Short mmCIF file of C-alpha atoms and ligand atoms in Angstrom, two decimals:
data_model
loop_
_atom_site.label_atom_id
_atom_site.label_comp_id
_atom_site.label_asym_id
_atom_site.label_seq_id
_atom_site.Cartn_x
_atom_site.Cartn_y
_atom_site.Cartn_z
CA MET X 1 76.08 69.88 84.26
CA ASN X 2 73.76 71.79 82.07
CA LYS X 3 73.09 75.38 83.02
CA SER X 4 69.36 75.88 83.96
CA ILE X 5 67.27 79.21 83.25
CA LEU X 6 63.99 79.81 84.74
CA VAL X 7 61.90 82.49 82.90
CA LEU X 8 59.29 84.24 84.62
CA PRO X 9 57.25 86.36 82.22
CA GLY X 10 54.90 87.61 84.69
CA ASP X 11 52.18 90.42 83.95
CA GLY X 12 51.68 93.34 81.38
CA ILE X 13 54.70 93.79 79.09
CA GLY X 14 56.96 91.56 80.97
CA GLN X 15 55.36 88.76 78.83
CA GLU X 16 55.74 90.54 75.57
CA VAL X 17 59.35 91.56 76.24
CA THR X 18 60.16 88.19 77.53
CA GLU X 19 58.79 86.36 74.53
CA SER X 20 61.27 88.54 72.41
CA ALA X 21 64.35 87.41 74.94
CA LEU X 22 63.18 83.85 74.60
CA THR X 23 63.07 83.84 70.86
CA ILE X 24 67.02 85.13 71.03
CA LEU X 25 67.68 82.46 73.65
CA TYR X 26 66.26 79.66 71.99
CA GLU X 27 68.17 80.56 68.91
CA LEU X 28 71.55 80.89 70.58
CA ASP X 29 71.10 77.60 72.34
CA ARG X 30 70.39 75.80 68.96
CA ARG X 31 73.43 77.75 67.15
CA TYR X 32 75.86 77.43 69.68
CA ASN X 33 74.72 73.98 71.05
CA LEU X 34 74.59 75.64 74.58
CA ASN X 35 72.10 72.71 76.15
CA LEU X 36 70.42 75.04 78.56
CA ASP X 37 67.68 74.01 80.34
CA VAL X 38 64.88 76.38 80.25
CA SER X 39 61.57 76.33 82.05
CA ILE X 40 58.67 78.91 82.06
CA MET X 41 56.43 79.26 85.29
CA ASP X 42 53.77 81.79 86.16
CA VAL X 43 54.61 84.76 88.65
CA GLY X 44 53.02 87.90 89.85
CA GLY X 45 49.39 88.85 88.96
CA THR X 46 49.24 86.14 86.62
CA SER X 47 50.40 83.66 89.04
CA TYR X 48 47.74 84.97 91.38
CA GLU X 49 44.68 84.37 88.88
CA GLN X 50 45.91 80.75 88.00
CA HIS X 51 47.22 79.53 91.42
CA GLY X 52 45.95 81.98 94.20
CA SER X 53 49.13 83.29 94.99
CA PRO X 54 51.82 85.68 93.18
CA LEU X 55 54.79 83.55 94.23
CA THR X 56 54.07 79.79 94.64
CA ASP X 57 56.33 77.32 96.49
CA GLU X 58 56.93 75.42 93.03
CA VAL X 59 58.59 78.47 91.64
CA ILE X 60 60.52 79.20 94.68
CA ASN X 61 61.89 75.76 94.83
CA LYS X 62 62.79 75.94 90.80
CA ALA X 63 64.09 79.41 91.34
CA LYS X 64 66.41 77.90 93.91
CA LYS X 65 67.58 75.17 91.95
CA SER X 66 68.37 77.30 88.79
CA ASP X 67 71.22 79.23 87.77
CA ALA X 68 69.79 82.15 86.50
CA ILE X 69 65.99 83.53 86.35
CA LEU X 70 64.67 85.74 83.78
CA PHE X 71 62.02 87.89 85.32
CA GLY X 72 59.63 89.89 83.22
CA ALA X 73 57.84 92.50 85.21
CA VAL X 74 54.81 91.88 87.78
CA GLY X 75 51.58 94.08 88.71
CA GLY X 76 48.51 95.83 87.25
CA PRO X 77 45.66 98.00 88.54
CA GLN X 78 43.18 94.87 88.89
CA TRP X 79 45.25 93.71 91.61
CA ASP X 80 45.98 96.88 93.69
CA ASN X 81 43.40 95.96 95.95
CA LEU X 82 44.69 92.77 96.99
CA PRO X 83 45.53 91.93 100.40
CA TRP X 84 49.39 92.69 101.15
CA ASN X 85 50.43 89.07 100.73
CA LYS X 86 48.65 88.40 97.33
CA ARG X 87 49.88 91.54 95.70
CA PRO X 88 52.24 90.84 92.62
CA GLU X 89 55.03 92.70 94.07
CA GLN X 90 55.38 90.37 96.64
CA ALA X 91 56.81 87.76 94.08
CA LEU X 92 59.59 90.00 93.50
CA LEU X 93 60.31 90.79 97.09
CA GLY X 94 59.83 87.20 97.90
CA LEU X 95 62.17 85.73 95.32
CA ARG X 96 64.99 88.49 96.41
CA LYS X 97 64.75 87.26 99.96
CA GLU X 98 64.33 83.43 99.60
CA LEU X 99 67.54 83.46 97.06
CA GLU X 100 69.38 86.23 99.16
CA LEU X 101 69.93 88.31 96.06
CA PHE X 102 71.38 90.96 97.93
CA ALA X 103 73.60 92.84 95.08
CA ASN X 104 71.32 94.84 92.60
CA LEU X 105 73.46 95.94 89.69
CA ARG X 106 71.78 98.54 87.68
CA PRO X 107 73.74 99.96 84.86
CA ALA X 108 72.51 103.38 83.34
CA PHE X 109 74.09 104.02 80.26
CA LEU X 110 73.38 105.92 76.98
CA PHE X 111 73.82 104.84 73.22
CA LYS X 112 74.83 108.13 71.73
CA GLU X 113 72.29 107.95 68.95
CA LEU X 114 69.58 108.00 71.61
CA ALA X 115 70.70 111.15 73.45
CA ALA X 116 67.84 113.20 71.84
CA ALA X 117 65.33 110.90 73.74
CA SER X 118 66.31 111.98 77.05
CA THR X 119 64.67 115.12 78.63
CA LEU X 120 68.03 116.31 79.63
CA LYS X 121 70.73 118.50 77.34
CA THR X 122 72.84 116.26 75.22
CA GLU X 123 76.17 117.56 76.63
CA VAL X 124 75.19 116.84 80.07
CA ILE X 125 74.37 113.06 79.20
CA ALA X 126 76.52 112.24 76.37
CA ASP X 127 78.73 109.08 77.05
CA LEU X 128 76.65 108.44 80.17
CA ASP X 129 77.90 105.11 81.88
CA LEU X 130 77.36 104.51 85.23
CA LEU X 131 76.36 101.85 87.64
CA ILE X 132 74.15 101.69 90.86
CA VAL X 133 74.73 98.78 93.24
CA ARG X 134 71.77 98.84 95.33
CA GLU X 135 71.54 96.56 98.49
CA LEU X 136 68.51 94.50 98.02
CA THR X 137 67.48 92.22 100.74
CA GLY X 138 67.89 94.43 103.56
CA GLY X 139 66.99 98.01 104.98
CA VAL X 140 63.39 99.32 105.69
CA TYR X 141 62.35 97.10 102.70
CA PHE X 142 62.45 94.12 105.20
CA GLY X 143 63.14 95.50 108.55
CA GLU X 144 61.06 94.12 111.67
CA PRO X 145 58.81 95.27 113.49
CA ARG X 146 56.87 96.84 110.63
CA GLY X 147 52.77 97.15 110.86
CA ILE X 148 49.68 99.18 110.57
CA GLU X 149 47.75 99.40 113.92
CA LYS X 150 45.48 101.40 115.84
CA ASP X 151 46.20 103.25 118.91
CA VAL X 152 43.30 102.90 121.14
CA VAL X 153 44.32 105.24 123.41
CA ASN X 154 44.39 108.37 120.79
CA ASN X 155 41.79 106.26 118.89
CA GLN X 156 43.86 106.83 115.83
CA GLY X 157 45.84 104.61 113.62
CA TYR X 158 49.43 104.62 112.81
CA ALA X 159 51.93 102.63 110.69
CA TYR X 160 55.77 102.12 111.02
CA ASN X 161 58.75 100.35 109.35
CA THR X 162 62.14 99.60 110.61
CA MET X 163 65.01 100.80 108.59
CA ILE X 164 67.93 98.17 109.86
CA TYR X 165 71.29 97.14 108.71
CA TYR X 166 73.76 94.71 109.95
CA GLU X 167 77.30 95.36 109.68
CA ASN X 168 77.76 92.20 107.46
CA GLU X 169 74.98 93.18 105.14
CA ILE X 170 76.97 96.78 104.83
CA LYS X 171 80.11 94.86 104.11
CA ARG X 172 79.16 92.49 101.32
CA ILE X 173 77.19 95.35 99.24
CA ALA X 174 80.29 97.76 99.85
CA LYS X 175 82.48 94.97 98.79
CA ILE X 176 80.76 94.61 95.67
CA GLY X 177 80.64 98.16 95.07
CA PHE X 178 84.54 98.36 95.60
CA GLU X 179 85.17 95.46 93.12
CA ALA X 180 82.86 97.21 90.45
CA ALA X 181 84.58 100.31 90.81
CA GLN X 182 88.11 98.44 90.51
CA LYS X 183 86.71 97.03 87.15
CA ARG X 184 85.58 100.48 85.88
CA ASN X 185 86.88 104.02 86.66
CA LYS X 186 87.81 103.33 90.06
CA LYS X 187 85.37 105.80 91.87
CA LEU X 188 82.80 104.55 94.41
CA CYS X 189 79.94 107.12 95.72
CA SER X 190 78.36 105.60 98.85
CA VAL X 191 74.88 107.30 99.23
CA ASP X 192 73.36 107.75 102.58
CA LYS X 193 71.31 110.21 104.92
CA ALA X 194 73.90 110.21 107.65
CA ASN X 195 73.05 113.93 108.57
CA VAL X 196 69.77 112.33 110.06
CA LEU X 197 69.72 108.65 110.34
CA GLU X 198 71.74 106.35 112.74
CA VAL X 199 71.34 103.70 110.20
CA SER X 200 73.15 105.75 107.63
CA LYS X 201 75.91 107.11 110.06
CA PHE X 202 76.93 103.22 110.67
CA TRP X 203 76.47 102.41 107.07
CA ARG X 204 78.98 105.18 106.38
CA GLU X 205 81.65 104.06 108.98
CA ILE X 206 81.49 100.47 107.73
CA VAL X 207 81.91 101.41 104.15
CA GLU X 208 84.88 103.71 105.10
CA GLU X 209 86.39 100.45 106.89
CA VAL X 210 85.76 98.50 103.92
CA SER X 211 87.65 100.89 101.68
CA ASN X 212 90.87 100.27 103.52
CA ASP X 213 91.01 97.02 101.43
CA TYR X 214 90.64 99.01 98.14
CA PRO X 215 93.10 101.63 98.17
CA ASP X 216 93.03 102.00 94.47
CA VAL X 217 89.39 103.07 94.55
CA LYS X 218 88.46 106.59 95.47
CA LEU X 219 85.63 106.71 97.88
CA THR X 220 82.99 109.66 98.40
CA HIS X 221 80.02 110.09 100.28
CA GLN X 222 77.10 111.95 99.31
CA LEU X 223 73.56 112.60 101.01
CA ALA X 224 70.51 111.03 99.23
CA ASP X 225 68.83 114.23 98.42
CA ASN X 226 72.05 115.88 97.18
CA ALA X 227 72.73 112.59 94.99
CA ALA X 228 69.36 112.78 93.60
CA MET X 229 70.05 116.28 92.53
CA GLN X 230 73.82 115.67 91.13
CA LEU X 231 72.25 112.72 89.34
CA VAL X 232 70.12 115.11 87.18
CA ILE X 233 72.76 118.21 86.99
CA ASN X 234 76.02 116.23 86.29
CA PRO X 235 75.59 112.73 86.08
CA LYS X 236 78.84 111.82 84.35
CA GLN X 237 80.52 112.91 88.03
CA PHE X 238 79.46 109.14 88.72
CA ASP X 239 81.25 106.14 88.08
CA VAL X 240 79.57 103.35 90.86
CA ILE X 241 77.33 104.33 93.17
CA VAL X 242 76.57 102.09 96.07
CA SER X 243 73.34 102.51 98.47
CA SER X 244 70.83 101.11 100.50
CA ASN X 245 67.57 99.43 99.36
CA LEU X 246 65.27 102.48 99.50
CA PHE X 247 67.95 105.10 98.30
CA GLY X 248 69.12 102.64 95.58
CA ASP X 249 65.43 102.10 94.52
CA ILE X 250 64.81 105.87 93.95
CA LEU X 251 68.22 106.79 92.55
CA SER X 252 68.01 104.03 90.16
CA ASP X 253 64.79 105.30 88.46
CA ILE X 254 66.45 108.64 87.92
CA ALA X 255 69.48 107.20 86.63
CA ALA X 256 67.31 105.24 84.25
CA THR X 257 65.28 108.10 82.95
CA LEU X 258 68.92 109.85 81.93
CA SER X 259 69.46 107.12 79.34
CA GLY X 260 66.35 108.33 77.07
CA SER X 261 64.18 105.48 77.70
CA ILE X 262 63.63 103.10 80.75
CA GLY X 263 62.92 100.72 78.47
CA MET X 264 66.77 100.13 77.57
CA LEU X 265 68.26 99.29 81.01
CA PRO X 266 68.78 95.76 82.24
CA SER X 267 69.37 94.73 85.70
CA ALA X 268 71.06 91.70 87.66
CA SER X 269 70.45 90.54 91.30
CA LEU X 270 73.22 88.35 92.29
CA ASN X 271 73.82 86.34 95.66
CA SER X 272 77.00 85.23 96.90
CA SER X 273 77.19 81.91 94.91
CA SER X 274 76.53 83.92 91.23
CA GLN X 275 73.42 82.59 90.99
CA GLY X 276 71.13 85.61 89.96
CA MET X 277 67.84 87.12 88.72
CA TYR X 278 67.90 89.15 85.72
CA GLU X 279 65.38 91.77 85.07
CA PRO X 280 64.57 95.03 82.98
CA CYS X 281 64.44 98.11 85.00
CA HIS X 282 61.03 99.03 83.80
CA GLY X 283 57.60 97.63 85.51
CA SER X 284 54.97 95.93 83.72
CA ALA X 285 53.54 99.04 82.03
CA PRO X 286 49.84 98.12 82.06
CA ASP X 287 48.91 101.32 80.10
CA ILE X 288 50.72 99.71 76.88
CA ALA X 289 50.57 96.00 77.63
CA HIS X 290 49.54 93.80 75.07
CA LEU X 291 49.73 96.65 72.15
CA ASN X 292 53.03 95.11 70.93
CA VAL X 293 54.75 98.41 71.30
CA ALA X 294 56.97 97.77 74.18
CA ASN X 295 60.66 97.96 73.91
CA PRO X 296 62.14 94.71 74.57
CA ILE X 297 65.93 95.96 74.73
CA ALA X 298 66.07 96.11 78.56
CA MET X 299 64.98 92.35 78.74
CA ILE X 300 67.33 91.22 76.11
CA LEU X 301 70.25 93.03 77.69
CA SER X 302 69.20 91.17 81.12
CA LEU X 303 69.85 88.10 79.32
CA SER X 304 73.24 89.26 78.30
CA MET X 305 73.85 90.19 82.03
CA ALA X 306 72.62 86.35 82.66
CA PHE X 307 75.10 85.07 80.18
CA LYS X 308 78.11 87.25 81.84
CA TYR X 309 77.47 86.78 85.54
CA SER X 310 75.62 83.46 85.95
CA LEU X 311 75.94 81.19 82.84
CA GLU X 312 79.68 81.53 82.27
CA LEU X 313 79.27 82.91 78.57
CA PRO X 314 80.95 86.25 78.77
CA GLN X 315 81.65 86.28 75.16
CA LEU X 316 78.03 85.28 73.97
CA ALA X 317 77.18 88.56 76.45
CA GLU X 318 79.45 90.69 74.62
CA GLN X 319 78.22 89.63 71.26
CA LEU X 320 74.83 90.18 72.28
CA ASP X 321 75.54 93.48 73.46
CA ASN X 322 77.10 94.15 70.15
CA CYS X 323 74.28 93.28 68.15
CA VAL X 324 71.94 95.56 70.52
CA ARG X 325 74.43 98.48 69.74
CA GLN X 326 74.06 97.82 65.90
CA PHE X 327 70.40 97.65 66.12
CA ILE X 328 70.19 101.08 67.66
CA SER X 329 72.93 102.52 65.29
CA LYS X 330 71.27 100.99 62.38
CA GLY X 331 68.21 103.37 63.22
CA TYR X 332 65.58 100.92 64.47
CA ARG X 333 63.66 102.58 67.20
CA THR X 334 60.96 101.15 69.46
CA LYS X 335 57.73 103.23 70.17
CA ASP X 336 59.32 104.84 73.20
CA LEU X 337 62.22 106.10 71.41
CA THR X 338 60.71 108.18 68.56
CA ASP X 339 57.95 110.41 67.85
CA ASP X 340 57.17 109.41 64.40
CA ASP X 341 54.95 106.42 63.40
CA ASN X 342 57.96 104.51 61.93
CA PHE X 343 58.80 102.46 64.86
CA ILE X 344 59.49 98.80 65.09
CA TYR X 345 57.06 96.54 66.90
CA THR X 346 58.12 94.65 69.82
CA ASN X 347 57.64 91.11 68.22
CA LYS X 348 59.84 92.20 65.24
CA VAL X 349 62.89 93.13 67.59
CA ALA X 350 64.08 89.68 68.07
CA SER X 351 64.26 88.78 64.55
CA LYS X 352 66.27 92.12 63.42
CA ILE X 353 68.83 91.48 66.38
CA LEU X 354 69.42 87.70 65.17
CA ASP X 355 69.85 89.19 61.51
CA ILE X 356 72.38 91.23 62.83
CA LEU X 357 74.05 88.30 64.56
CA ASP X 358 74.19 86.71 61.19
CA GLU X 359 75.83 89.61 59.55
CA PHE X 360 78.56 89.64 62.36
CA GLU X 361 79.15 85.74 61.96
CA ASN X 362 79.57 86.21 57.96
CA ASP X 363 81.82 88.78 58.67
C1 LIG F 1 62.20 97.87 91.58
C2 LIG F 1 60.90 98.06 92.08
C3 LIG F 1 60.56 97.15 93.31
C4 LIG F 1 61.33 97.98 94.52
C5 LIG F 1 58.76 97.20 93.49
C6 LIG F 1 57.99 97.03 92.46
C7 LIG F 1 58.98 96.40 94.69
O1 LIG F 1 60.56 99.42 92.11
O2 LIG F 1 62.78 96.72 91.61
O3 LIG F 1 63.01 99.05 91.75
O4 LIG F 1 60.72 98.80 94.80
O5 LIG F 1 62.43 97.29 94.61
MG1 LIG F 2 62.22 101.06 91.58
#
């Protein structure tokens, strides 16, 4: 059966970067007769405007039937004051939950030519290549009970969330971490706050237990605050990091900035049947939306991750990654990667990458 891709451009620069990825997707489909079944639907604030909800049932149903979902970005200041369940971010959280996309892979790597774009010293980040495995459907993001209430006795408001992990949730994400480490440099660092939180103490025990099945992987543990600091001081000590939803969220933003620009980094969110949602790590960046200056590379590399993990096209993924690498080494820079005015506009990136593909093919 043909593989299917649901494309959800969303809001802000999500739309522009998705356009670039789509240009490439359509061209690859044509060239290599991939026979992909591609659909495009609204999500986030754009969907709220059109259909009154950031995530419609139609999108959920379509997503469930698709092999891969390409997700641009959601959010924008015009929707900040909407009721909780109408906010654009709910689309992201809803899709993660509905499809049980528990395993979020967030690579952080540096193209050596871009070392100068990072705020850190070149020697600290040269050859950076790490992977954050973030648990994505549990923890404090989804724990119940949660709420904002009024305490009538003390006459003041209060709010609460629940940080909870079940054993099976920790086991399955730990396994993903160990398996990823086995394919890389065989080091896994599990990040928690076991000095303060019961949920973290439990997390650590379960990760230790799972480690018995992976004797070839060296397991270490770090506390989240220390891990944040270590990522900045000496990021190359890490190979794979596994963490909970909340800590993984924070650590992955730190890791992303190490690579010069968050505009370079893709991500994959997978469930146990290799269905996946692929999205750039950057958000909707409303301040630069519709100026044709966003960097579409994170989105293009997210497409490549979709080829690899959900569409059974690993060679195509490798080819596309090589084209992106070549694009950078040829000196092309989007606005986020250069201080001068000689940058390439968003809508010119895809055709350059396809030109590079032609060069490879003709070699
Ligand atoms: C991310 C984002 C989301 C998260 C927001 C937009 C809900 O920060 O994917 O990292 O916190 O998971
Ligand atoms: Mg985040």
